[in-house]
PDB file of C-alpha atoms in Angstrom:
ATOM      1  CA  MET A 215      -1.211 -15.881  -3.306  1.00 61.00           C
ATOM      2  CA  ALA A 216      -4.329 -13.779  -2.682  1.00 64.00           C
ATOM      3  CA  TYR A 217      -2.371 -11.591  -0.261  1.00 65.00           C
ATOM      4  CA  ALA A 218       0.335 -10.950  -2.872  1.00 67.00           C
ATOM      5  CA  LYS A 219      -2.298 -10.039  -5.445  1.00 64.00           C
ATOM      6  CA  ASN A 220      -3.907  -7.584  -3.011  1.00 63.00           C
ATOM      7  CA  GLU A 221      -0.526  -6.029  -2.211  1.00 70.00           C
ATOM      8  CA  ILE A 222       0.198  -5.562  -5.910  1.00 72.00           C
ATOM      9  CA  GLU A 223      -3.189  -3.884  -6.339  1.00 67.00           C
ATOM     10  CA  ARG A 224      -2.498  -1.631  -3.338  1.00 65.00           C
ATOM     11  CA  LEU A 225       0.899  -0.622  -4.721  1.00 71.00           C
ATOM     12  CA  ASN A 226      -0.631   0.073  -8.133  1.00 67.00           C
ATOM     13  CA  LEU A 227      -3.189   2.348  -6.473  1.00 65.00           C
ATOM     14  CA  LEU A 228      -0.396   4.161  -4.609  1.00 66.00           C
ATOM     15  CA  VAL A 229       1.599   4.721  -7.794  1.00 68.00           C
ATOM     16  CA  ASP A 230      -1.555   5.938  -9.575  1.00 65.00           C
ATOM     17  CA  LYS A 231      -2.250   8.295  -6.679  1.00 64.00           C
ATOM     18  CA  VAL A 232       1.219   9.841  -6.807  1.00 66.00           C
ATOM     19  CA  MET A 233       1.153  10.164 -10.603  1.00 65.00           C
ATOM     20  CA  ASN A 234      -2.331  11.666 -10.658  1.00 63.00           C
ATOM     21  CA  LEU A 235      -1.502  14.092  -7.868  1.00 62.00           C
ATOM     22  CA  ALA A 236       1.542  15.241  -9.834  1.00 64.00           C
ATOM     23  CA  MET A 237      -0.632  15.747 -12.936  1.00 60.00           C
ATOM     24  CA  TYR A 238      -3.244  17.704 -10.932  1.00 57.00           C
ATOM     25  CA  ASN A 239      -0.530  19.973  -9.614  1.00 60.00           C
ATOM     26  CA  GLU A 240       0.723  20.582 -13.147  1.00 58.00           C
ATOM     27  CA  GLY A 241      -2.802  21.166 -14.445  1.00 57.00           C
ATOM     28  CA  VAL A 242      -2.591  18.415 -17.065  1.00 48.00           C
ATOM     29  CA  SER A 243      -5.004  15.869 -15.595  1.00 66.00           C
ATOM     30  CA  LYS A 244      -8.321  15.273 -17.295  1.00 80.00           C
ATOM     31  CA  ILE A 245     -11.328  13.404 -16.065  1.00 88.00           C
ATOM     32  CA  ASN A 246     -13.250  10.821 -18.041  1.00 93.00           C
ATOM     33  CA  LYS A 247     -16.781  10.981 -16.736  1.00 95.00           C
ATOM     34  CA  GLU A 248     -19.028   7.996 -17.317  1.00 97.00           C
ATOM     35  CA  ASP A 249     -22.036   6.328 -15.734  1.00 98.00           C
ATOM     36  CA  ILE A 250     -20.673   4.321 -12.804  1.00 98.00           C
ATOM     37  CA  ASP A 251     -22.360   1.927 -10.384  1.00 98.00           C
ATOM     38  CA  ILE A 252     -21.237   3.107  -6.960  1.00 97.00           C
ATOM     39  CA  ASP A 253     -22.719   0.081  -5.163  1.00 97.00           C
ATOM     40  CA  ASN A 254     -20.469  -2.284  -7.130  1.00 96.00           C
ATOM     41  CA  ILE A 255     -17.384  -0.111  -6.703  1.00 97.00           C
ATOM     42  CA  ILE A 256     -17.835   0.372  -2.956  1.00 97.00           C
ATOM     43  CA  THR A 257     -18.636  -3.315  -2.406  1.00 96.00           C
ATOM     44  CA  ASP A 258     -15.507  -4.330  -4.364  1.00 94.00           C
ATOM     45  CA  LEU A 259     -13.349  -1.958  -2.298  1.00 94.00           C
ATOM     46  CA  ILE A 260     -14.821  -3.298   0.947  1.00 93.00           C
ATOM     47  CA  ASN A 261     -14.088  -6.869  -0.162  1.00 90.00           C
ATOM     48  CA  LEU A 262     -10.526  -5.932  -1.133  1.00 86.00           C
ATOM     49  CA  HIS A 263      -9.872  -4.323   2.248  1.00 82.00           C
ATOM     50  CA  GLN A 264     -11.429  -7.184   4.205  1.00 78.00           C
ATOM     51  CA  MET A 265      -9.171  -9.714   2.468  1.00 71.00           C
ATOM     52  CA  ALA A 266      -5.983  -7.667   2.882  1.00 62.00           C
ATOM     53  CA  ASN A 267      -6.570  -6.397   6.408  1.00 70.00           C
ATOM     54  CA  SER A 268      -5.186  -8.277   9.388  1.00 69.00           C
ATOM     55  CA  LYS A 269      -7.393  -6.387  11.880  1.00 74.00           C
ATOM     56  CA  THR A 270     -10.846  -7.682  12.728  1.00 82.00           C
ATOM     57  CA  ILE A 271     -12.768  -4.685  11.466  1.00 86.00           C
ATOM     58  CA  THR A 272     -16.374  -4.894  10.374  1.00 89.00           C
ATOM     59  CA  LEU A 273     -17.095  -2.865   7.247  1.00 92.00           C
ATOM     60  CA  GLN A 274     -20.780  -2.068   6.777  1.00 94.00           C
ATOM     61  CA  TYR A 275     -22.331  -0.530   3.678  1.00 97.00           C
ATOM     62  CA  GLU A 276     -25.802   0.911   3.280  1.00 97.00           C
ATOM     63  CA  ASN A 277     -27.219   2.805   0.318  1.00 97.00           C
ATOM     64  CA  LYS A 278     -30.140   4.845   1.666  1.00 96.00           C
ATOM     65  CA  SER A 279     -30.699   6.325  -1.776  1.00 92.00           C
ATOM     66  CA  ARG A 280     -32.768   4.585  -4.404  1.00 86.00           C
ATOM     67  CA  GLU A 281     -29.998   5.367  -6.866  1.00 90.00           C
ATOM     68  CA  SER A 282     -26.682   3.644  -7.330  1.00 94.00           C
ATOM     69  CA  HIS A 283     -25.464   5.396 -10.457  1.00 95.00           C
ATOM     70  CA  LEU A 284     -23.388   8.510 -10.749  1.00 96.00           C
ATOM     71  CA  ILE A 285     -21.651  10.344 -13.579  1.00 97.00           C
ATOM     72  CA  ALA A 286     -18.004  10.528 -12.531  1.00 97.00           C
ATOM     73  CA  ASP A 287     -14.534   9.379 -13.461  1.00 95.00           C
ATOM     74  CA  LYS A 288     -14.565   5.739 -12.343  1.00 95.00           C
ATOM     75  CA  ILE A 289     -10.862   5.532 -11.494  1.00 91.00           C
ATOM     76  CA  GLN A 290     -10.923   8.772  -9.539  1.00 92.00           C
ATOM     77  CA  PHE A 291     -14.090   7.720  -7.695  1.00 96.00           C
ATOM     78  CA  GLN A 292     -12.392   4.441  -6.728  1.00 94.00           C
ATOM     79  CA  HIS A 293      -9.286   6.277  -5.566  1.00 91.00           C
ATOM     80  CA  ALA A 294     -11.248   8.783  -3.471  1.00 95.00           C
ATOM     81  CA  ILE A 295     -13.306   6.120  -1.689  1.00 96.00           C
ATOM     82  CA  ASN A 296     -10.279   3.840  -1.301  1.00 92.00           C
ATOM     83  CA  ASN A 297      -8.198   6.614   0.284  1.00 91.00           C
ATOM     84  CA  VAL A 298     -10.864   7.482   2.826  1.00 94.00           C
ATOM     85  CA  LEU A 299     -11.573   3.821   3.590  1.00 94.00           C
ATOM     86  CA  ASP A 300      -7.865   3.091   3.928  1.00 88.00           C
ATOM     87  CA  ASN A 301      -7.485   5.943   6.443  1.00 87.00           C
ATOM     88  CA  ALA A 302     -10.483   4.748   8.441  1.00 90.00           C
ATOM     89  CA  ILE A 303      -8.939   1.279   8.689  1.00 88.00           C
ATOM     90  CA  LYS A 304      -5.418   2.501   9.482  1.00 85.00           C
ATOM     91  CA  TYR A 305      -6.566   4.809  12.278  1.00 82.00           C
ATOM     92  CA  SER A 306      -9.000   2.358  13.891  1.00 82.00           C
ATOM     93  CA  ALA A 307      -8.195  -0.282  16.463  1.00 79.00           C
ATOM     94  CA  ALA A 308      -8.998  -3.947  15.961  1.00 80.00           C
ATOM     95  CA  ASP A 309     -12.546  -5.131  16.689  1.00 82.00           C
ATOM     96  CA  THR A 310     -14.200  -1.958  15.459  1.00 83.00           C
ATOM     97  CA  ASN A 311     -16.858  -0.973  12.930  1.00 90.00           C
ATOM     98  CA  ILE A 312     -16.597   1.295   9.920  1.00 94.00           C
ATOM     99  CA  LYS A 313     -19.849   2.316   8.320  1.00 97.00           C
ATOM    100  CA  ILE A 314     -20.238   3.620   4.778  1.00 97.00           C
ATOM    101  CA  THR A 315     -23.561   5.191   3.894  1.00 98.00           C
ATOM    102  CA  VAL A 316     -24.844   6.711   0.682  1.00 98.00           C
ATOM    103  CA  GLU A 317     -27.769   9.082   0.512  1.00 97.00           C
ATOM    104  CA  LYS A 318     -29.097  11.655  -1.891  1.00 96.00           C
ATOM    105  CA  GLN A 319     -29.104  15.223  -0.590  1.00 95.00           C
ATOM    106  CA  ARG A 320     -30.467  17.812  -2.987  1.00 93.00           C
ATOM    107  CA  ASN A 321     -28.344  17.524  -6.145  1.00 95.00           C
ATOM    108  CA  TYR A 322     -25.590  15.439  -4.573  1.00 97.00           C
ATOM    109  CA  MET A 323     -24.889  11.802  -3.865  1.00 98.00           C
ATOM    110  CA  VAL A 324     -23.393  12.010  -0.382  1.00 98.00           C
ATOM    111  CA  ILE A 325     -21.045   9.275   0.771  1.00 98.00           C
ATOM    112  CA  LYS A 326     -20.181   9.148   4.477  1.00 98.00           C
ATOM    113  CA  LEU A 327     -17.439   6.973   5.938  1.00 97.00           C
ATOM    114  CA  LYS A 328     -17.683   6.819   9.718  1.00 96.00           C
ATOM    115  CA  ASP A 329     -15.199   5.116  11.994  1.00 93.00           C
ATOM    116  CA  ASN A 330     -14.748   4.990  15.734  1.00 89.00           C
ATOM    117  CA  GLY A 331     -10.989   5.280  15.537  1.00 85.00           C
ATOM    118  CA  ILE A 332      -8.607   7.633  17.314  1.00 86.00           C
ATOM    119  CA  GLY A 333     -10.234  10.781  15.950  1.00 88.00           C
ATOM    120  CA  ILE A 334      -8.650  14.109  15.081  1.00 86.00           C
ATOM    121  CA  ALA A 335      -8.309  17.228  17.217  1.00 86.00           C
ATOM    122  CA  GLU A 336     -10.596  20.012  16.000  1.00 85.00           C
ATOM    123  CA  LYS A 337      -7.681  22.345  15.212  1.00 85.00           C
ATOM    124  CA  GLU A 338      -6.236  19.730  12.840  1.00 85.00           C
ATOM    125  CA  THR A 339      -9.411  18.915  10.892  1.00 84.00           C
ATOM    126  CA  LEU A 340      -8.911  21.849   8.512  1.00 84.00           C
ATOM    127  CA  MET A 341      -5.328  20.829   7.768  1.00 83.00           C
ATOM    128  CA  VAL A 342      -5.840  17.143   6.945  1.00 84.00           C
ATOM    129  CA  PHE A 343      -6.546  18.004   3.300  1.00 81.00           C
ATOM    130  CA  ASP A 344      -3.230  19.873   2.950  1.00 83.00           C
ATOM    131  CA  LYS A 345      -0.481  18.180   0.977  1.00 83.00           C
ATOM    132  CA  PHE A 346       1.974  16.252   3.181  1.00 79.00           C
ATOM    133  CA  TYR A 347       0.034  17.012   6.372  1.00 70.00           C
ATOM    134  CA  ARG A 348      -0.060  14.156   8.867  1.00 76.00           C
ATOM    135  CA  VAL A 349      -2.138  14.199  12.022  1.00 73.00           C
ATOM    136  CA  SER A 350      -0.002  14.009  15.127  1.00 67.00           C
ATOM    137  CA  THR A 351      -0.583  10.754  16.981  1.00 65.00           C
ATOM    138  CA  LYS A 352       2.251  11.307  19.486  1.00 62.00           C
ATOM    139  CA  ASN A 353       3.491   7.783  18.707  1.00 56.00           C
ATOM    140  CA  SER A 354       0.378   6.313  20.331  1.00 54.00           C
ATOM    141  CA  HIS A 355      -0.818   4.939  17.007  1.00 54.00           C
ATOM    142  CA  PRO A 356       2.048   4.441  14.524  1.00 59.00           C
ATOM    143  CA  VAL A 357       0.577   4.700  11.041  1.00 67.00           C
ATOM    144  CA  LYS A 358       2.602   4.712   7.838  1.00 66.00           C
ATOM    145  CA  GLY A 359       1.802   7.332   5.253  1.00 70.00           C
ATOM    146  CA  TYR A 360       2.975  10.394   3.383  1.00 65.00           C
ATOM    147  CA  GLY A 361       0.189  12.909   3.891  1.00 73.00           C
ATOM    148  CA  LEU A 362      -0.946  12.680   0.262  1.00 77.00           C
ATOM    149  CA  GLY A 363      -4.183  10.696   0.460  1.00 84.00           C
ATOM    150  CA  LEU A 364      -6.685  13.311   1.613  1.00 90.00           C
ATOM    151  CA  ASN A 365      -5.040  16.002  -0.509  1.00 89.00           C
ATOM    152  CA  TYR A 366      -5.602  13.696  -3.466  1.00 89.00           C
ATOM    153  CA  VAL A 367      -9.253  13.220  -2.426  1.00 93.00           C
ATOM    154  CA  LYS A 368      -9.611  17.020  -2.224  1.00 94.00           C
ATOM    155  CA  LYS A 369      -8.264  17.420  -5.780  1.00 91.00           C
ATOM    156  CA  ILE A 370     -10.619  14.726  -7.101  1.00 93.00           C
ATOM    157  CA  MET A 371     -13.624  16.362  -5.453  1.00 95.00           C
ATOM    158  CA  GLN A 372     -12.640  19.774  -6.834  1.00 94.00           C
ATOM    159  CA  GLN A 373     -12.295  18.352 -10.344  1.00 92.00           C
ATOM    160  CA  HIS A 374     -15.785  16.865 -10.077  1.00 96.00           C
ATOM    161  CA  SER A 375     -17.278  20.117  -8.681  1.00 96.00           C
ATOM    162  CA  GLY A 376     -18.080  18.201  -5.519  1.00 97.00           C
ATOM    163  CA  TRP A 377     -17.425  18.936  -1.886  1.00 97.00           C
ATOM    164  CA  TYR A 378     -15.746  17.288   1.079  1.00 96.00           C
ATOM    165  CA  LYS A 379     -16.068  17.685   4.816  1.00 96.00           C
ATOM    166  CA  ILE A 380     -14.659  16.090   7.933  1.00 95.00           C
ATOM    167  CA  GLU A 381     -16.283  15.741  11.333  1.00 95.00           C
ATOM    168  CA  SER A 382     -14.102  14.410  14.103  1.00 93.00           C
ATOM    169  CA  LYS A 383     -13.498  14.449  17.807  1.00 90.00           C
ATOM    170  CA  LEU A 384     -10.265  13.320  19.375  1.00 89.00           C
ATOM    171  CA  GLY A 385     -10.756   9.864  20.851  1.00 86.00           C
ATOM    172  CA  ALA A 386     -14.246   9.482  19.369  1.00 89.00           C
ATOM    173  CA  GLY A 387     -13.728   8.702  15.690  1.00 91.00           C
ATOM    174  CA  THR A 388     -14.084  10.493  12.389  1.00 94.00           C
ATOM    175  CA  THR A 389     -16.708  10.912   9.687  1.00 96.00           C
ATOM    176  CA  LEU A 390     -15.495  11.937   6.260  1.00 96.00           C
ATOM    177  CA  ILE A 391     -18.205  13.125   3.885  1.00 98.00           C
ATOM    178  CA  LEU A 392     -17.926  13.410   0.096  1.00 98.00           C
ATOM    179  CA  GLY A 393     -20.614  15.143  -1.969  1.00 98.00           C
ATOM    180  CA  TRP A 394     -20.662  14.035  -5.611  1.00 98.00           C
ATOM    181  CA  PRO A 395     -22.826  16.139  -7.969  1.00 97.00           C
ATOM    182  CA  LEU A 396     -25.681  14.332  -9.696  1.00 93.00           C
TER     183      LEU A 396
END
């Protein structure tokens, strides 16, 4: 029963993602900024993924900042973190670690998601935020997807006047960094 509930939640998030991406592209999406507790949101997402995931992946979370509040659209924040976390899980092997850290850097709350998955070739790191772009895995790591997730994250970060960055090395994992303005 818990698995079915998690699958329904995952499908709802996917539908929301597609609908919101369509609205962003049409210029009709608006954001509802509010004071959100990022510790609670990230912890809830970690718990959701740990219950639904069949791989033995350790998800670690550390807030190095003394702050856990941010002014942002709660739903969009959840979607951005969920997309990045989902990718980290999908592109990592079993028995691996994914680390999420939060720290304050100047006027930004910086959230880093680091995995030790298959990594991305340097020439592809600039393209992963393009709509419908999928990293070539040469069938060595079959992962389902549509190439919408990171484009959606990019749109969310742009709407929040934030920034995004990816650091990756093929075969050595990926770190995706999101800078949310304070």
